[in-house]
Amino acid sequence: MAARTPELDPAALPLGLAPRTVFVTGKGGVGKSTVAAALALAWRDAGARTLLVELEGQASAAALLSPKKIGYEPVPLGEHLCGIRITMAEALREYVRLRLKVKLVADRLVGNPIIDQFAQAAPGFRDLLILGKLWWLATEKDSRGHRKWDAIVVDSPATGHGLGLLGMAGTIARMFPVGPIAAQAKAVDEYVRDAARVGIVLVALPEELPVTETLELREELASRGIDVAAEVLNGLLIDRFTGAESKRVEGLLDDAGTSLDPGVRHALETVVWEHTRCSDQAAERERLEAGIGHGVCVLPHMFVPQLGREHVASLARWLAPGGQDVLLAQLAGATDGPAAAAAVHAAGGAS
Ligand SMILES: Nc1ncnc2c1ncn2[C@@H]1O[C@H](COP(=O)(O)OP(=O)(O)OP(=O)(O)O)[C@@H](O)[C@H]1O
Ligand SMILES: [Mg+2]
């Protein structure tokens, strides 16, 4: 960890969010890990000391930023940016060690297959341990009495399981109203319910079913009193063709019938397909924003076979206010065809 404290730039905050703990969640495969890595980078770039968290069973977010292997102790992934991987077994070992203050007992207890099986079989217990660790990290101070982490970004499991995780501290606090577990569960529950300290970032794709599911999920979260701090619509295509251009190409295809060279036909069909796809995505974005009642943050689809660190760095820049402004302007009226898409990609690659 770097000794010098970075300076927070309020104008550069990604998603317009002050640093806090966020659970990046959404349906399977929508880009949760990618957005978590990009958000961690963007917060760090805005001057926040940032911790990217992977949970057991989820792997990949930290690997998008650095080849370093991460574990239960924070590992630097860059300046003012660390990664950590929280496993149930390590969290249990640490908890027992802190409570019993005897390392030997902790190691024996955690290595014991019966205790391990109990912990695995009691999901509430497991979730409380993980939340407890996050709460600990969020409140941890350095030697000068400053909080160690301004931002904690959790690459969370696909929704469903993630919801259970967040509600668990409250459930346990109610199950055990007195005693040491109750005290911790209560502190953790208060942390999870404090919108200034903890929020959800929902990731969605601009397609019919994912948008519908995201709207349902938001309602469910609201009914449980869990704050959604921001929504990210990932994978938007930037239209390279105007409506008029697409119509003209459609006309050419109709007029030419079967006389066109197959390669040329394919290229022209791609123009029409891409424009139609962009229009469909715009409609889904509108439906999502209407359902939520405000605008969402957008991220472009990157045309690469596999996302590398430089692409995640681009996505981080798109998440920052300057990048969002460029992107939203292009989505609002990419009337200058390829030049508009080129501008978006160039801006994404600029440092
Ligand atoms: N904006 C983007 N442009 C291009 N590809 C993307 C983008 N966002 C994500 N992807 C790709 O989509 C795939 C799924 O992304 P990711 O692994 O982040 O999703 P996930 O929601 O974490 O998935 P899982 O539910 O399996 O954990 C990956 O191959 C990733 O590289
Ligand atoms: Mg993932």
Tab-separated table of C-alpha atoms and ligand atoms in Angstrom:
chain	number	residue	atom	x	y	z
A	1	MET	CA	0.000	0.000	0.000
A	2	ALA	CA	1.309	3.417	-0.922
A	3	ALA	CA	2.096	5.698	2.015
A	4	ARG	CA	1.044	8.950	0.339
A	5	THR	CA	-2.683	9.646	0.460
A	6	PRO	CA	-4.089	10.358	-3.006
A	7	GLU	CA	-6.327	13.368	-3.516
A	8	LEU	CA	-9.938	12.698	-4.449
A	9	ASP	CA	-11.159	14.550	-7.542
A	10	PRO	CA	-14.959	14.926	-7.198
A	11	ALA	CA	-15.280	15.815	-10.905
A	12	ALA	CA	-13.756	12.485	-11.946
A	13	LEU	CA	-15.928	10.155	-9.862
A	14	PRO	CA	-17.204	7.225	-11.955
A	15	LEU	CA	-20.996	6.807	-12.036
A	16	GLY	CA	-21.099	10.100	-10.133
A	17	LEU	CA	-20.651	8.043	-6.962
A	18	ALA	CA	-18.597	9.017	-3.949
A	19	PRO	CA	-16.335	6.099	-2.995
A	20	ARG	CA	-18.027	3.426	-0.859
A	21	THR	CA	-18.483	-0.326	-0.807
A	22	VAL	CA	-20.376	-1.540	-3.848
A	23	PHE	CA	-21.613	-4.972	-4.818
A	24	VAL	CA	-21.488	-5.233	-8.596
A	25	THR	CA	-24.204	-7.660	-9.542
A	26	GLY	CA	-26.653	-8.635	-12.287
A	27	LYS	CA	-27.565	-11.758	-14.219
A	28	GLY	CA	-24.941	-14.294	-15.308
A	29	GLY	CA	-22.585	-13.200	-18.069
A	30	VAL	CA	-23.732	-9.553	-18.327
A	31	GLY	CA	-20.271	-8.181	-17.504
A	32	LYS	CA	-20.237	-8.010	-13.699
A	33	SER	CA	-16.540	-8.882	-13.365
A	34	THR	CA	-15.587	-6.574	-16.232
A	35	VAL	CA	-17.556	-3.646	-14.794
A	36	ALA	CA	-16.203	-4.349	-11.285
A	37	ALA	CA	-12.615	-4.191	-12.581
A	38	ALA	CA	-13.307	-1.040	-14.636
A	39	LEU	CA	-15.069	0.658	-11.718
A	40	ALA	CA	-12.201	-0.138	-9.349
A	41	LEU	CA	-9.763	1.364	-11.836
A	42	ALA	CA	-11.938	4.441	-12.389
A	43	TRP	CA	-12.307	5.085	-8.666
A	44	ARG	CA	-8.571	4.691	-8.218
A	45	ASP	CA	-7.997	7.133	-11.102
A	46	ALA	CA	-10.302	9.611	-9.336
A	47	GLY	CA	-8.021	9.433	-6.288
A	48	ALA	CA	-9.703	6.801	-4.117
A	49	ARG	CA	-7.688	4.121	-2.357
A	50	THR	CA	-9.463	1.161	-3.853
A	51	LEU	CA	-9.829	-2.501	-3.059
A	52	LEU	CA	-11.209	-4.935	-5.622
A	53	VAL	CA	-12.768	-7.974	-3.967
A	54	GLU	CA	-13.322	-11.388	-5.443
A	55	LEU	CA	-15.485	-13.856	-3.581
A	56	GLU	CA	-15.173	-17.600	-3.521
A	57	GLY	CA	-16.525	-19.159	-6.672
A	58	GLN	CA	-16.135	-15.891	-8.603
A	59	ALA	CA	-12.859	-15.574	-10.400
A	60	SER	CA	-11.580	-13.108	-12.940
A	61	ALA	CA	-12.069	-9.460	-11.937
A	62	ALA	CA	-8.543	-8.940	-10.582
A	63	ALA	CA	-7.013	-10.876	-13.474
A	64	LEU	CA	-8.467	-8.195	-15.768
A	65	LEU	CA	-6.173	-5.654	-14.104
A	66	SER	CA	-3.005	-7.539	-13.274
A	67	PRO	CA	-1.381	-10.945	-13.746
A	68	LYS	CA	-0.689	-11.074	-9.986
A	69	LYS	CA	-2.310	-13.874	-8.050
A	70	ILE	CA	-4.479	-12.540	-5.265
A	71	GLY	CA	-5.284	-14.093	-1.900
A	72	TYR	CA	-6.797	-13.315	1.477
A	73	GLU	CA	-4.346	-10.463	2.158
A	74	PRO	CA	-4.603	-7.404	-0.148
A	75	VAL	CA	-2.170	-7.618	-3.084
A	76	PRO	CA	-1.194	-4.405	-4.955
A	77	LEU	CA	-2.556	-4.430	-8.518
A	78	GLY	CA	-1.386	-0.884	-9.194
A	79	GLU	CA	-0.857	2.359	-7.327
A	80	HIS	CA	-3.525	2.808	-4.627
A	81	LEU	CA	-5.293	-0.260	-5.984
A	82	CYS	CA	-5.284	-3.688	-4.367
A	83	GLY	CA	-7.079	-6.963	-4.895
A	84	ILE	CA	-8.238	-9.498	-2.360
A	85	ARG	CA	-9.991	-12.841	-2.578
A	86	ILE	CA	-12.249	-13.749	0.329
A	87	THR	CA	-12.880	-17.419	0.933
A	88	MET	CA	-15.126	-18.822	3.592
A	89	ALA	CA	-12.368	-20.973	5.103
A	90	GLU	CA	-9.960	-18.028	5.471
A	91	ALA	CA	-12.679	-15.752	6.836
A	92	LEU	CA	-13.640	-18.430	9.365
A	93	ARG	CA	-10.030	-18.966	10.396
A	94	GLU	CA	-9.526	-15.251	10.898
A	95	TYR	CA	-12.783	-14.880	12.822
A	96	VAL	CA	-11.968	-17.727	15.183
A	97	ARG	CA	-8.426	-16.418	15.637
A	98	LEU	CA	-9.679	-12.932	16.498
A	99	ARG	CA	-12.375	-14.244	18.831
A	100	LEU	CA	-10.386	-16.973	20.552
A	101	LYS	CA	-7.049	-15.217	20.148
A	102	VAL	CA	-5.318	-18.572	19.822
A	103	LYS	CA	-3.891	-19.364	16.413
A	104	LEU	CA	-3.363	-23.052	17.121
A	105	VAL	CA	-6.988	-23.579	18.082
A	106	ALA	CA	-8.152	-21.595	15.070
A	107	ASP	CA	-6.079	-23.715	12.688
A	108	ARG	CA	-7.267	-26.967	14.275
A	109	LEU	CA	-10.875	-25.861	14.303
A	110	VAL	CA	-10.907	-24.699	10.709
A	111	GLY	CA	-9.060	-27.742	9.466
A	112	ASN	CA	-11.639	-29.931	11.177
A	113	PRO	CA	-13.890	-31.486	8.502
A	114	ILE	CA	-16.962	-31.402	10.761
A	115	ILE	CA	-16.615	-27.680	11.421
A	116	ASP	CA	-15.895	-27.054	7.725
A	117	GLN	CA	-18.983	-29.022	6.726
A	118	PHE	CA	-21.100	-27.129	9.230
A	119	ALA	CA	-19.884	-23.780	7.914
A	120	GLN	CA	-20.511	-24.805	4.294
A	121	ALA	CA	-23.953	-26.164	5.109
A	122	ALA	CA	-25.092	-23.067	6.990
A	123	PRO	CA	-25.242	-20.430	4.254
A	124	GLY	CA	-26.260	-17.661	6.653
A	125	PHE	CA	-23.154	-18.226	8.699
A	126	ARG	CA	-20.991	-18.207	5.591
A	127	ASP	CA	-22.558	-14.973	4.316
A	128	LEU	CA	-22.184	-13.262	7.677
A	129	LEU	CA	-18.494	-14.163	7.747
A	130	ILE	CA	-17.973	-12.653	4.308
A	131	LEU	CA	-19.998	-9.530	5.065
A	132	GLY	CA	-18.184	-9.247	8.384
A	133	LYS	CA	-14.855	-9.293	6.583
A	134	LEU	CA	-16.021	-6.575	4.161
A	135	TRP	CA	-17.269	-4.475	7.071
A	136	TRP	CA	-13.911	-4.927	8.762
A	137	LEU	CA	-12.065	-3.842	5.616
A	138	ALA	CA	-14.362	-0.824	5.225
A	139	THR	CA	-13.643	0.338	8.762
A	140	GLU	CA	-9.955	-0.650	8.931
A	141	LYS	CA	-7.521	2.175	9.752
A	142	ASP	CA	-3.868	2.582	8.806
A	143	SER	CA	-1.078	3.487	11.241
A	144	ARG	CA	-1.944	7.203	10.942
A	145	GLY	CA	-5.572	6.585	11.841
A	146	HIS	CA	-6.883	7.099	8.268
A	147	ARG	CA	-9.259	4.633	6.716
A	148	LYS	CA	-7.261	2.210	4.586
A	149	TRP	CA	-9.824	1.965	1.783
A	150	ASP	CA	-12.063	4.653	0.344
A	151	ALA	CA	-13.694	2.346	-2.171
A	152	ILE	CA	-14.355	-1.388	-2.017
A	153	VAL	CA	-15.659	-2.994	-5.203
A	154	VAL	CA	-17.057	-6.492	-4.810
A	155	ASP	CA	-17.339	-8.680	-7.897
A	156	SER	CA	-20.521	-10.296	-6.616
A	157	PRO	CA	-22.283	-13.506	-7.536
A	158	ALA	CA	-25.113	-13.374	-10.057
A	159	THR	CA	-28.275	-11.977	-8.532
A	160	GLY	CA	-30.311	-14.320	-6.478
A	161	HIS	CA	-27.454	-15.448	-4.346
A	162	GLY	CA	-26.140	-11.900	-3.942
A	163	LEU	CA	-29.455	-10.771	-2.503
A	164	GLY	CA	-29.337	-13.446	0.158
A	165	LEU	CA	-25.848	-12.338	1.126
A	166	LEU	CA	-26.963	-8.786	1.817
A	167	GLY	CA	-30.029	-9.659	3.835
A	168	MET	CA	-28.219	-12.197	5.966
A	169	ALA	CA	-26.719	-9.967	8.648
A	170	GLY	CA	-30.174	-8.612	9.508
A	171	THR	CA	-31.663	-12.114	9.602
A	172	ILE	CA	-28.950	-13.349	11.940
A	173	ALA	CA	-29.202	-10.265	14.144
A	174	ARG	CA	-32.890	-11.081	14.585
A	175	MET	CA	-32.218	-14.789	15.162
A	176	PHE	CA	-29.664	-14.112	17.908
A	177	PRO	CA	-30.839	-10.945	19.636
A	178	VAL	CA	-28.140	-11.134	22.314
A	179	GLY	CA	-24.528	-12.294	22.554
A	180	PRO	CA	-21.348	-11.730	20.533
A	181	ILE	CA	-22.792	-12.906	17.202
A	182	ALA	CA	-25.717	-10.505	17.637
A	183	ALA	CA	-23.419	-7.536	18.239
A	184	GLN	CA	-21.432	-8.221	15.090
A	185	ALA	CA	-24.471	-9.051	12.983
A	186	LYS	CA	-26.070	-5.763	14.074
A	187	ALA	CA	-22.983	-3.708	13.204
A	188	VAL	CA	-22.713	-5.439	9.816
A	189	ASP	CA	-26.433	-4.998	9.139
A	190	GLU	CA	-26.205	-1.270	9.889
A	191	TYR	CA	-23.253	-0.968	7.515
A	192	VAL	CA	-25.070	-2.838	4.725
A	193	ARG	CA	-28.180	-0.658	5.125
A	194	ASP	CA	-26.316	2.661	5.154
A	195	ALA	CA	-26.695	3.966	1.592
A	196	ALA	CA	-23.751	6.341	2.064
A	197	ARG	CA	-21.458	3.417	2.813
A	198	VAL	CA	-22.853	0.487	0.827
A	199	GLY	CA	-24.696	0.229	-2.463
A	200	ILE	CA	-25.462	-2.068	-5.345
A	201	VAL	CA	-24.312	-1.476	-8.888
A	202	LEU	CA	-26.619	-3.357	-11.225
A	203	VAL	CA	-25.204	-4.426	-14.576
A	204	ALA	CA	-27.544	-5.150	-17.490
A	205	LEU	CA	-27.336	-5.794	-21.210
A	206	PRO	CA	-29.433	-3.776	-23.680
A	207	GLU	CA	-31.719	-6.682	-24.571
A	208	GLU	CA	-35.348	-7.422	-23.805
A	209	LEU	CA	-35.056	-10.168	-21.189
A	210	PRO	CA	-32.054	-8.716	-19.289
A	211	VAL	CA	-33.770	-5.306	-19.083
A	212	THR	CA	-37.009	-6.844	-17.800
A	213	GLU	CA	-35.067	-8.882	-15.237
A	214	THR	CA	-33.137	-5.810	-14.116
A	215	LEU	CA	-36.338	-3.860	-13.533
A	216	GLU	CA	-37.773	-6.768	-11.516
A	217	LEU	CA	-34.605	-7.049	-9.516
A	218	ARG	CA	-34.625	-3.362	-8.645
A	219	GLU	CA	-38.147	-3.686	-7.305
A	220	GLU	CA	-37.181	-6.676	-5.233
A	221	LEU	CA	-34.182	-4.835	-3.789
A	222	ALA	CA	-36.292	-1.777	-3.019
A	223	SER	CA	-38.810	-3.969	-1.180
A	224	ARG	CA	-35.950	-5.197	1.025
A	225	GLY	CA	-34.722	-1.681	1.681
A	226	ILE	CA	-31.451	-2.216	-0.222
A	227	ASP	CA	-30.133	0.799	-2.098
A	228	VAL	CA	-29.232	0.560	-5.780
A	229	ALA	CA	-26.508	3.153	-6.166
A	230	ALA	CA	-26.250	2.970	-9.971
A	231	GLU	CA	-27.153	0.953	-13.034
A	232	VAL	CA	-24.732	0.188	-15.848
A	233	LEU	CA	-25.993	-0.778	-19.281
A	234	ASN	CA	-23.090	-2.688	-20.768
A	235	GLY	CA	-22.251	-3.644	-24.331
A	236	LEU	CA	-23.971	-0.906	-26.326
A	237	LEU	CA	-23.160	-0.700	-30.010
A	238	ILE	CA	-22.331	2.712	-31.373
A	239	ASP	CA	-24.250	3.217	-34.593
A	240	ARG	CA	-21.992	3.825	-37.567
A	241	PHE	CA	-24.897	4.474	-39.929
A	242	THR	CA	-27.720	6.934	-39.980
A	243	GLY	CA	-31.336	5.870	-40.499
A	244	ALA	CA	-31.233	7.358	-44.009
A	245	GLU	CA	-28.062	5.428	-44.902
A	246	SER	CA	-29.520	2.171	-43.654
A	247	LYS	CA	-32.734	2.764	-45.660
A	248	ARG	CA	-30.698	3.427	-48.812
A	249	VAL	CA	-28.740	0.212	-48.339
A	250	GLU	CA	-32.003	-1.701	-47.811
A	251	GLY	CA	-33.267	-0.255	-51.082
A	252	LEU	CA	-30.060	-1.333	-52.863
A	253	LEU	CA	-30.439	-4.868	-51.539
A	254	ASP	CA	-34.070	-5.048	-52.706
A	255	ASP	CA	-33.311	-3.621	-56.150
A	256	ALA	CA	-30.283	-5.790	-56.786
A	257	GLY	CA	-32.130	-9.041	-56.069
A	258	THR	CA	-29.798	-12.022	-56.466
A	259	SER	CA	-27.424	-10.269	-58.872
A	260	LEU	CA	-25.131	-8.991	-56.093
A	261	ASP	CA	-21.757	-10.500	-55.400
A	262	PRO	CA	-22.193	-12.573	-52.148
A	263	GLY	CA	-19.431	-10.613	-50.391
A	264	VAL	CA	-21.009	-7.266	-51.233
A	265	ARG	CA	-24.453	-8.544	-50.240
A	266	HIS	CA	-23.094	-9.698	-46.901
A	267	ALA	CA	-21.472	-6.307	-46.241
A	268	LEU	CA	-24.696	-4.463	-47.081
A	269	GLU	CA	-26.761	-6.806	-44.925
A	270	THR	CA	-24.350	-6.125	-42.054
A	271	VAL	CA	-25.053	-2.394	-42.359
A	272	VAL	CA	-28.794	-2.971	-42.044
A	273	TRP	CA	-28.333	-5.503	-39.228
A	274	GLU	CA	-26.093	-3.165	-37.246
A	275	HIS	CA	-28.416	-0.210	-37.588
A	276	THR	CA	-31.443	-2.324	-36.593
A	277	ARG	CA	-29.536	-3.710	-33.617
A	278	CYS	CA	-28.622	-0.193	-32.472
A	279	SER	CA	-32.249	0.916	-32.740
A	280	ASP	CA	-33.383	-2.126	-30.688
A	281	GLN	CA	-30.755	-1.385	-28.056
A	282	ALA	CA	-31.836	2.258	-27.895
A	283	ALA	CA	-35.444	1.140	-27.323
A	284	GLU	CA	-34.351	-1.183	-24.497
A	285	ARG	CA	-32.280	1.565	-22.936
A	286	GLU	CA	-35.312	3.861	-23.052
A	287	ARG	CA	-37.488	1.176	-21.431
A	288	LEU	CA	-34.937	0.648	-18.667
A	289	GLU	CA	-34.587	4.365	-17.974
A	290	ALA	CA	-38.369	4.867	-18.005
A	291	GLY	CA	-38.786	1.987	-15.530
A	292	ILE	CA	-36.096	3.309	-13.223
A	293	GLY	CA	-37.089	6.936	-13.547
A	294	HIS	CA	-33.627	8.275	-14.416
A	295	GLY	CA	-30.757	7.853	-16.862
A	296	VAL	CA	-28.359	4.933	-16.605
A	297	CYS	CA	-24.636	4.768	-17.139
A	298	VAL	CA	-23.639	3.192	-20.462
A	299	LEU	CA	-20.617	1.239	-21.646
A	300	PRO	CA	-19.807	0.409	-25.255
A	301	HIS	CA	-19.328	-3.052	-26.672
A	302	MET	CA	-15.628	-3.495	-27.394
A	303	PHE	CA	-14.967	-5.324	-30.648
A	304	VAL	CA	-12.123	-7.571	-29.551
A	305	PRO	CA	-11.929	-11.359	-29.322
A	306	GLN	CA	-10.912	-11.133	-25.673
A	307	LEU	CA	-10.882	-8.136	-23.325
A	308	GLY	CA	-7.380	-7.236	-22.166
A	309	ARG	CA	-6.112	-4.779	-19.582
A	310	GLU	CA	-6.064	-1.909	-22.092
A	311	HIS	CA	-9.761	-2.507	-22.894
A	312	VAL	CA	-10.708	-2.523	-19.219
A	313	ALA	CA	-8.748	0.730	-18.866
A	314	SER	CA	-10.846	2.152	-21.722
A	315	LEU	CA	-14.036	1.029	-20.014
A	316	ALA	CA	-12.822	2.734	-16.824
A	317	ARG	CA	-12.463	6.002	-18.755
A	318	TRP	CA	-15.964	5.602	-20.167
A	319	LEU	CA	-17.291	5.267	-16.620
A	320	ALA	CA	-15.799	8.623	-15.611
A	321	PRO	CA	-17.967	11.729	-16.261
A	322	GLY	CA	-15.862	12.934	-19.237
A	323	GLY	CA	-16.113	9.569	-20.986
A	324	GLN	CA	-19.829	9.244	-20.260
A	325	ASP	CA	-20.495	12.660	-21.792
A	326	VAL	CA	-18.753	11.669	-25.055
A	327	LEU	CA	-20.537	8.343	-25.168
A	328	LEU	CA	-23.993	9.742	-24.425
A	329	ALA	CA	-23.522	12.424	-27.078
A	330	GLN	CA	-22.641	9.760	-29.647
A	331	LEU	CA	-25.588	7.594	-28.643
A	332	ALA	CA	-27.903	10.596	-28.838
A	333	GLY	CA	-27.103	11.355	-32.455
A	334	ALA	CA	-24.357	9.563	-34.282
A	335	THR	CA	-25.291	11.362	-37.464
A	336	ASP	CA	-21.834	11.409	-38.971
A	337	GLY	CA	-21.594	7.693	-39.565
A	338	PRO	CA	-18.199	6.003	-39.172
A	339	ALA	CA	-16.582	9.177	-37.855
A	340	ALA	CA	-18.815	9.049	-34.783
A	341	ALA	CA	-17.898	5.462	-33.946
A	342	ALA	CA	-14.246	6.197	-34.638
A	343	ALA	CA	-14.374	9.144	-32.226
A	344	VAL	CA	-15.811	6.922	-29.524
A	345	HIS	CA	-13.141	4.290	-29.987
A	346	ALA	CA	-10.354	6.849	-30.179
A	347	ALA	CA	-11.566	8.509	-26.982
A	348	GLY	CA	-11.682	5.097	-25.318
A	349	GLY	CA	-8.107	4.438	-26.204
A	350	ALA	CA	-6.816	7.886	-25.251
A	351	SER	CA	-4.999	8.159	-21.972
B	1	LIG	N1	-18.223	-3.953	-22.896
B	1	LIG	C1	-17.819	-5.141	-23.336
B	1	LIG	N2	-17.369	-5.280	-24.599
B	1	LIG	C2	-16.977	-6.488	-25.052
B	1	LIG	N3	-16.996	-7.618	-24.322
B	1	LIG	C3	-17.422	-7.548	-23.061
B	1	LIG	C4	-17.852	-6.317	-22.481
B	1	LIG	N4	-18.233	-6.558	-21.195
B	1	LIG	C5	-18.031	-7.874	-20.981
B	1	LIG	N5	-17.557	-8.471	-22.086
B	1	LIG	C6	-17.211	-9.896	-22.247
B	1	LIG	O1	-18.382	-10.650	-21.924
B	1	LIG	C7	-18.045	-11.826	-21.233
B	1	LIG	C8	-18.739	-11.846	-19.860
B	1	LIG	O2	-18.202	-10.789	-19.068
B	1	LIG	P1	-17.942	-10.993	-17.507
B	1	LIG	O3	-17.119	-12.191	-17.245
B	1	LIG	O4	-17.471	-9.693	-16.974
B	1	LIG	O5	-19.439	-11.259	-17.053
B	1	LIG	P2	-19.976	-11.752	-15.622
B	1	LIG	O6	-21.316	-11.124	-15.466
B	1	LIG	O7	-18.959	-11.477	-14.578
B	1	LIG	O8	-20.112	-13.308	-15.859
B	1	LIG	P3	-20.363	-14.434	-14.737
B	1	LIG	O9	-21.837	-14.392	-14.443
B	1	LIG	O10	-19.932	-15.692	-15.430
B	1	LIG	O11	-19.508	-14.094	-13.546
B	1	LIG	C9	-16.522	-11.843	-21.108
B	1	LIG	O12	-16.007	-12.605	-22.166
B	1	LIG	C10	-16.152	-10.385	-21.278
B	1	LIG	O13	-14.853	-10.214	-21.811
B	2	MG	MG	-17.975	-12.773	-13.201
